[in-house]
Amino acid sequence: MPADLPLDQILEGDCIELLASLPAESVDLIFADPPYNLQLQNELRRPDNSLVDAVNAHWDRFTSFSEYDAFTRAWLSACRRVLKPEGTLWVIGSYHNIYRVGAILQDLDFWILNDVVWIKSNPMPNFRGVRFTNAHETLLWAQKERGARYTFNHQTMRSINDDLQMRSDWYLPLCVGRERLRSNGVKLHPTQKPAALLYRILAASTRPGDVVLDPFFGTGTTGEAAIRLGRHWIGIEKEPVYIEAARKRLSCVHPDSDGISSSEKPDLRQRIRLPFGTLLEYGYLHPGDILYLGPDSAIQAVITPQGKLAVDGLIGSIHKVASQLQDRQANGWTDWYYYDASDHQRHPIDKLRQQILSSQETESDE
Amino acid sequence: MPADLPLDQILEGDCIELLASLPAESVDLIFADPPYNLQLQNELRRPDNSLVDAVNAHWDRFTSFSEYDAFTRAWLSACRRVLKPEGTLWVIGSYHNIYRVGAILQDLDFWILNDVVWIKSNPMPNFRGVRFTNAHETLLWAQKERGARYTFNHQTMRSINDDLQMRSDWYLPLCVGRERLRSNGVKLHPTQKPAALLYRILAASTRPGDVVLDPFFGTGTTGEAAIRLGRHWIGIEKEPVYIEAARKRLSCVHPDSDGISSSEKPDLRQRIRLPFGTLLEYGYLHPGDILYLGPDSAIQAVITPQGKLAVDGLIGSIHKVASQLQDRQANGWTDWYYYDASDHQRHPIDKLRQQILSSQETESDE
DNA sequence: TGGGATCTTGAATCCGCTT
DNA sequence: TAAGCGGATTCAAGATCCC
């Protein structure tokens, strides 16, 4: 590691200039959350006529695609220089910018390893009903040089995904509530990312002690994840307000004493756990199917596309719904039954879980 | 509709040439599933050493991004020419090609309306555990001209999504089992799309009788959805094997007698506008009658002979008066109530409008 | 203090016909 | 063509209020 690498600090200024001042091939991972080039023409109002507080920051104003492209090429090239040959890069964006970014990234000889979709559990609806709800953002994960060795902690990802391979669709809520940084009740940054997103990214693609750089540091979510996971970080940001907020925030963050960072090998106990939704993924059950609360009970519930159960107005996990209906702590796996057309009988859904678990044991790659 | 438009048939040959022979601005919707530019360097084997039957067709081989870009620009431009000004275009792809396609599409002045992610319930795992399971593909939905009116059947989408807005994340299984076309047990087309995907696309963004064109028709999934939904279709394909399979397949498809197509809720935006004065013309209400601002409110207004409402010095449309009295954006149809002497209750005046609208529908429906 | 009702808000390219 | 205006349009969570 070069001695002149400014570790664990925020560099104040323009990222393209500051990146040029850093030593080449010195960084293991880059996470970038660049301006999205949103182009809302007019104000937007909800059906109750209240005004939506849209992104309208000066740093997100570009006059044309070509201006945005030039900006994108500049910061991506600067990032490429400081990245180690075996390093990788993440970029997040929406449909407004991600196709520009993706194409330029490929033109600069980055090699895409995955695209990942962050699916929001609570996106803002489309108030006018004129398009589909914009419920996801896209992450690109690319390596600097095609064919180079890169870090991917497969077992760590498995262990935080109920021992299934982590897929390219990630379900995470927006950054709201206590996690969202505010000043006098006003959100500090219009697009603060959830900590869980950065935590997963760093846990997946870095090793302890690695250097993680974020050229659009904002309020420092990347730094927080790095500290918690025992990685070094470098943040670049030019807005003094964000820098101050990030410094204050990061002064209170400490490495996790347990969790992913200290248990990078999967815990054998966790191998038994399997989310109900997996039965849908495997096609054993389908959204819309009916489950019964017991072998003879008339009480029914419908499976939702999200892998929950719905009865009347009640929606929740198999365990929660079973508990509420029976007014006691319940185990959904043994309480809910499905109808098997082949033998005309009801069986507990736990039977399906056992089938998947046993098939995974034999498929296991260890 | 141009008389020389070859409806409901497959055109045999190269799509760029054949598109040039079609009349300009004649097609309502284009769905394109272009070659993905997949380039597995070596054969891919599962953990049990069996060989994965990857896409390796000759039509999916490009030697460079620039060659793929030129091809993409050519077919997208040709599509743009035949599309009506208010027409829209869908393209599906994976991370190998969708960023090229998206950027070129924007460069050609298509205007992106949404990107949609098709999330596969049963994707192929990443056998070696070196990346995230590639569990989704990306769809781009764009209009030919920014700001033009386009078709989006919001109410239809709502009704097939439990009365919630349809989001940009779609959960559909891969095309497998009986749906997958096979010849002697071998899959006929390496990337046959599920019928449910095309069905949703056409149900969302076309109207009955519209012309849907697919420049990479393959085995005709787009044609099947079009027939089932009562839309015209044009398929372009150059592989004789696929053409033969599509012809055979489509000869057995018939319009749905039920399902989405017949349960399409009328989009309120698209129905005929009916002025408040019509209620007076029909004799449902009379000048001088009293309306009430809610089921219990004491606030009253008088109907003027001009079909306006008057309260104190205030005179205006049902909407304007309701908005001013309540100090918010209001819909007069649902806010104003009339007194029905037959049941001694107040009802929204929208009830009267519905009666007229339904009587008009039964008159015009043959 | 508990729970139900109401209010607030989040990276959003967000109306369309008539005059 | 730009302005006017009729009238259609929202989901999930967390925070706050109220009884």
PDB file of N, CA and C in Angstrom, chain A residues 262-314:
ATOM      1  N   SER A 262     -16.660 -10.815  11.118  1.00  0.00           N
ATOM      2  CA  SER A 262     -15.882 -11.764  11.917  1.00  0.00           C
ATOM      3  C   SER A 262     -16.287 -13.201  11.635  1.00  0.00           C
ATOM      4  N   SER A 263     -17.344 -13.387  10.853  1.00  0.00           N
ATOM      5  CA  SER A 263     -17.770 -14.768  10.590  1.00  0.00           C
ATOM      6  C   SER A 263     -17.904 -14.961   9.094  1.00  0.00           C
ATOM      7  N   GLU A 264     -16.827 -14.762   8.396  1.00  0.00           N
ATOM      8  CA  GLU A 264     -16.895 -14.839   6.946  1.00  0.00           C
ATOM      9  C   GLU A 264     -17.197 -16.249   6.460  1.00  0.00           C
ATOM     10  N   LYS A 265     -16.907 -17.240   7.293  1.00  0.00           N
ATOM     11  CA  LYS A 265     -17.344 -18.593   6.957  1.00  0.00           C
ATOM     12  C   LYS A 265     -18.784 -18.762   7.414  1.00  0.00           C
ATOM     13  N   PRO A 266     -19.598 -19.413   6.636  1.00  0.00           N
ATOM     14  CA  PRO A 266     -20.995 -19.574   7.034  1.00  0.00           C
ATOM     15  C   PRO A 266     -21.127 -20.374   8.326  1.00  0.00           C
ATOM     16  N   ASP A 267     -22.061 -19.967   9.128  1.00  0.00           N
ATOM     17  CA  ASP A 267     -22.359 -20.674  10.363  1.00  0.00           C
ATOM     18  C   ASP A 267     -23.222 -21.885  10.018  1.00  0.00           C
ATOM     19  N   LEU A 268     -22.806 -23.045  10.495  1.00  0.00           N
ATOM     20  CA  LEU A 268     -23.531 -24.261  10.137  1.00  0.00           C
ATOM     21  C   LEU A 268     -24.972 -24.223  10.629  1.00  0.00           C
ATOM     22  N   ARG A 269     -25.180 -23.531  11.765  1.00  0.00           N
ATOM     23  CA  ARG A 269     -26.548 -23.472  12.263  1.00  0.00           C
ATOM     24  C   ARG A 269     -27.465 -22.778  11.263  1.00  0.00           C
ATOM     25  N   GLN A 270     -26.897 -21.781  10.565  1.00  0.00           N
ATOM     26  CA  GLN A 270     -27.724 -21.012   9.644  1.00  0.00           C
ATOM     27  C   GLN A 270     -28.108 -21.825   8.408  1.00  0.00           C
ATOM     28  N   ARG A 271     -27.397 -22.873   8.180  1.00  0.00           N
ATOM     29  CA  ARG A 271     -27.667 -23.629   6.961  1.00  0.00           C
ATOM     30  C   ARG A 271     -29.065 -24.206   6.971  1.00  0.00           C
ATOM     31  N   ILE A 272     -29.624 -24.378   8.177  1.00  0.00           N
ATOM     32  CA  ILE A 272     -30.943 -24.995   8.249  1.00  0.00           C
ATOM     33  C   ILE A 272     -32.028 -24.008   7.827  1.00  0.00           C
ATOM     34  N   ARG A 273     -31.749 -22.724   7.989  1.00  0.00           N
ATOM     35  CA  ARG A 273     -32.799 -21.736   7.699  1.00  0.00           C
ATOM     36  C   ARG A 273     -33.035 -21.581   6.204  1.00  0.00           C
ATOM     37  N   LEU A 274     -34.286 -21.401   5.852  1.00  0.00           N
ATOM     38  CA  LEU A 274     -34.656 -21.274   4.448  1.00  0.00           C
ATOM     39  C   LEU A 274     -35.919 -20.429   4.389  1.00  0.00           C
ATOM     40  N   PRO A 275     -35.880 -19.307   3.689  1.00  0.00           N
ATOM     41  CA  PRO A 275     -37.076 -18.462   3.667  1.00  0.00           C
ATOM     42  C   PRO A 275     -38.216 -19.126   2.909  1.00  0.00           C
ATOM     43  N   PHE A 276     -39.430 -18.794   3.334  1.00  0.00           N
ATOM     44  CA  PHE A 276     -40.613 -19.364   2.691  1.00  0.00           C
ATOM     45  C   PHE A 276     -40.637 -19.054   1.195  1.00  0.00           C
ATOM     46  N   GLY A 277     -40.157 -17.834   0.866  1.00  0.00           N
ATOM     47  CA  GLY A 277     -40.180 -17.428  -0.540  1.00  0.00           C
ATOM     48  C   GLY A 277     -39.427 -18.376  -1.453  1.00  0.00           C
ATOM     49  N   THR A 278     -38.486 -19.122  -0.873  1.00  0.00           N
ATOM     50  CA  THR A 278     -37.713 -20.049  -1.685  1.00  0.00           C
ATOM     51  C   THR A 278     -38.614 -21.128  -2.308  1.00  0.00           C
ATOM     52  N   LEU A 279     -39.681 -21.483  -1.603  1.00  0.00           N
ATOM     53  CA  LEU A 279     -40.605 -22.480  -2.176  1.00  0.00           C
ATOM     54  C   LEU A 279     -41.213 -21.947  -3.470  1.00  0.00           C
ATOM     55  N   LEU A 280     -41.402 -20.621  -3.514  1.00  0.00           N
ATOM     56  CA  LEU A 280     -41.924 -20.022  -4.750  1.00  0.00           C
ATOM     57  C   LEU A 280     -40.845 -20.019  -5.824  1.00  0.00           C
ATOM     58  N   GLU A 281     -39.620 -19.664  -5.408  1.00  0.00           N
ATOM     59  CA  GLU A 281     -38.525 -19.610  -6.379  1.00  0.00           C
ATOM     60  C   GLU A 281     -38.300 -20.972  -7.026  1.00  0.00           C
ATOM     61  N   TYR A 282     -38.469 -22.018  -6.235  1.00  0.00           N
ATOM     62  CA  TYR A 282     -38.254 -23.345  -6.775  1.00  0.00           C
ATOM     63  C   TYR A 282     -39.476 -23.867  -7.516  1.00  0.00           C
ATOM     64  N   GLY A 283     -40.569 -23.128  -7.453  1.00  0.00           N
ATOM     65  CA  GLY A 283     -41.762 -23.565  -8.162  1.00  0.00           C
ATOM     66  C   GLY A 283     -42.566 -24.621  -7.436  1.00  0.00           C
ATOM     67  N   TYR A 284     -42.239 -24.886  -6.155  1.00  0.00           N
ATOM     68  CA  TYR A 284     -43.061 -25.827  -5.386  1.00  0.00           C
ATOM     69  C   TYR A 284     -44.433 -25.224  -5.101  1.00  0.00           C
ATOM     70  N   LEU A 285     -44.436 -23.923  -4.869  1.00  0.00           N
ATOM     71  CA  LEU A 285     -45.681 -23.193  -4.659  1.00  0.00           C
ATOM     72  C   LEU A 285     -45.636 -21.957  -5.545  1.00  0.00           C
ATOM     73  N   HIS A 286     -46.773 -21.319  -5.734  1.00  0.00           N
ATOM     74  CA  HIS A 286     -46.849 -20.158  -6.616  1.00  0.00           C
ATOM     75  C   HIS A 286     -47.676 -19.063  -5.962  1.00  0.00           C
ATOM     76  N   PRO A 287     -47.366 -17.809  -6.295  1.00  0.00           N
ATOM     77  CA  PRO A 287     -48.234 -16.717  -5.843  1.00  0.00           C
ATOM     78  C   PRO A 287     -49.671 -16.987  -6.268  1.00  0.00           C
ATOM     79  N   GLY A 288     -50.589 -16.766  -5.353  1.00  0.00           N
ATOM     80  CA  GLY A 288     -51.987 -17.042  -5.654  1.00  0.00           C
ATOM     81  C   GLY A 288     -52.454 -18.389  -5.131  1.00  0.00           C
ATOM     82  N   ASP A 289     -51.514 -19.298  -4.844  1.00  0.00           N
ATOM     83  CA  ASP A 289     -51.886 -20.600  -4.282  1.00  0.00           C
ATOM     84  C   ASP A 289     -52.515 -20.434  -2.900  1.00  0.00           C
ATOM     85  N   ILE A 290     -53.333 -21.416  -2.533  1.00  0.00           N
ATOM     86  CA  ILE A 290     -54.029 -21.406  -1.243  1.00  0.00           C
ATOM     87  C   ILE A 290     -53.310 -22.324  -0.260  1.00  0.00           C
ATOM     88  N   LEU A 291     -53.136 -21.862   0.973  1.00  0.00           N
ATOM     89  CA  LEU A 291     -52.656 -22.724   2.058  1.00  0.00           C
ATOM     90  C   LEU A 291     -53.756 -22.838   3.109  1.00  0.00           C
ATOM     91  N   TYR A 292     -53.737 -23.951   3.856  1.00  0.00           N
ATOM     92  CA  TYR A 292     -54.762 -24.213   4.854  1.00  0.00           C
ATOM     93  C   TYR A 292     -54.121 -24.296   6.225  1.00  0.00           C
ATOM     94  N   LEU A 293     -54.840 -23.802   7.223  1.00  0.00           N
ATOM     95  CA  LEU A 293     -54.280 -23.764   8.578  1.00  0.00           C
ATOM     96  C   LEU A 293     -54.575 -25.082   9.283  1.00  0.00           C
ATOM     97  N   GLY A 294     -53.942 -26.138   8.814  1.00  0.00           N
ATOM     98  CA  GLY A 294     -54.147 -27.444   9.407  1.00  0.00           C
ATOM     99  C   GLY A 294     -54.658 -28.432   8.379  1.00  0.00           C
ATOM    100  N   PRO A 295     -54.647 -29.709   8.733  1.00  0.00           N
ATOM    101  CA  PRO A 295     -55.030 -30.743   7.761  1.00  0.00           C
ATOM    102  C   PRO A 295     -56.521 -30.730   7.443  1.00  0.00           C
ATOM    103  N   ASP A 296     -57.346 -30.181   8.325  1.00  0.00           N
ATOM    104  CA  ASP A 296     -58.786 -30.218   8.096  1.00  0.00           C
ATOM    105  C   ASP A 296     -59.427 -28.841   8.158  1.00  0.00           C
ATOM    106  N   SER A 297     -58.677 -27.840   8.605  1.00  0.00           N
ATOM    107  CA  SER A 297     -59.247 -26.523   8.855  1.00  0.00           C
ATOM    108  C   SER A 297     -59.801 -25.897   7.584  1.00  0.00           C
ATOM    109  N   ALA A 298     -60.829 -25.085   7.760  1.00  0.00           N
ATOM    110  CA  ALA A 298     -61.393 -24.346   6.631  1.00  0.00           C
ATOM    111  C   ALA A 298     -60.687 -23.015   6.428  1.00  0.00           C
ATOM    112  N   ILE A 299     -59.836 -22.645   7.387  1.00  0.00           N
ATOM    113  CA  ILE A 299     -59.155 -21.350   7.281  1.00  0.00           C
ATOM    114  C   ILE A 299     -58.109 -21.400   6.166  1.00  0.00           C
ATOM    115  N   GLN A 300     -58.194 -20.415   5.265  1.00  0.00           N
ATOM    116  CA  GLN A 300     -57.313 -20.393   4.102  1.00  0.00           C
ATOM    117  C   GLN A 300     -56.520 -19.100   4.050  1.00  0.00           C
ATOM    118  N   ALA A 301     -55.406 -19.165   3.382  1.00  0.00           N
ATOM    119  CA  ALA A 301     -54.629 -17.953   3.115  1.00  0.00           C
ATOM    120  C   ALA A 301     -54.093 -18.031   1.698  1.00  0.00           C
ATOM    121  N   VAL A 302     -53.868 -16.875   1.111  1.00  0.00           N
ATOM    122  CA  VAL A 302     -53.339 -16.805  -0.250  1.00  0.00           C
ATOM    123  C   VAL A 302     -51.876 -16.396  -0.210  1.00  0.00           C
ATOM    124  N   ILE A 303     -51.068 -17.027  -1.043  1.00  0.00           N
ATOM    125  CA  ILE A 303     -49.655 -16.673  -1.119  1.00  0.00           C
ATOM    126  C   ILE A 303     -49.487 -15.450  -2.003  1.00  0.00           C
ATOM    127  N   THR A 304     -48.798 -14.431  -1.498  1.00  0.00           N
ATOM    128  CA  THR A 304     -48.554 -13.220  -2.289  1.00  0.00           C
ATOM    129  C   THR A 304     -47.268 -13.382  -3.099  1.00  0.00           C
ATOM    130  N   PRO A 305     -47.112 -12.559  -4.114  1.00  0.00           N
ATOM    131  CA  PRO A 305     -45.884 -12.650  -4.934  1.00  0.00           C
ATOM    132  C   PRO A 305     -44.611 -12.395  -4.129  1.00  0.00           C
ATOM    133  N   GLN A 306     -44.766 -11.737  -2.989  1.00  0.00           N
ATOM    134  CA  GLN A 306     -43.595 -11.444  -2.170  1.00  0.00           C
ATOM    135  C   GLN A 306     -43.253 -12.576  -1.208  1.00  0.00           C
ATOM    136  N   GLY A 307     -43.997 -13.672  -1.301  1.00  0.00           N
ATOM    137  CA  GLY A 307     -43.723 -14.777  -0.406  1.00  0.00           C
ATOM    138  C   GLY A 307     -44.306 -14.568   0.975  1.00  0.00           C
ATOM    139  N   LYS A 308     -45.395 -13.808   1.046  1.00  0.00           N
ATOM    140  CA  LYS A 308     -46.103 -13.649   2.316  1.00  0.00           C
ATOM    141  C   LYS A 308     -47.456 -14.322   2.188  1.00  0.00           C
ATOM    142  N   LEU A 309     -48.189 -14.331   3.284  1.00  0.00           N
ATOM    143  CA  LEU A 309     -49.536 -14.880   3.251  1.00  0.00           C
ATOM    144  C   LEU A 309     -50.532 -13.765   3.482  1.00  0.00           C
ATOM    145  N   ALA A 310     -51.691 -13.870   2.860  1.00  0.00           N
ATOM    146  CA  ALA A 310     -52.731 -12.874   3.025  1.00  0.00           C
ATOM    147  C   ALA A 310     -54.042 -13.557   3.392  1.00  0.00           C
ATOM    148  N   VAL A 311     -54.651 -13.107   4.489  1.00  0.00           N
ATOM    149  CA  VAL A 311     -55.990 -13.547   4.879  1.00  0.00           C
ATOM    150  C   VAL A 311     -56.769 -12.289   5.203  1.00  0.00           C
ATOM    151  N   ASP A 312     -57.883 -12.100   4.534  1.00  0.00           N
ATOM    152  CA  ASP A 312     -58.644 -10.863   4.718  1.00  0.00           C
ATOM    153  C   ASP A 312     -57.674  -9.695   4.600  1.00  0.00           C
ATOM    154  N   GLY A 313     -57.649  -8.829   5.587  1.00  0.00           N
ATOM    155  CA  GLY A 313     -56.750  -7.676   5.486  1.00  0.00           C
ATOM    156  C   GLY A 313     -55.358  -7.978   6.000  1.00  0.00           C
ATOM    157  N   LEU A 314     -55.175  -9.163   6.537  1.00  0.00           N
ATOM    158  CA  LEU A 314     -53.930  -9.515   7.234  1.00  0.00           C
ATOM    159  C   LEU A 314     -52.885 -10.019   6.246  1.00  0.00           C
TER     160      LEU A 314
END
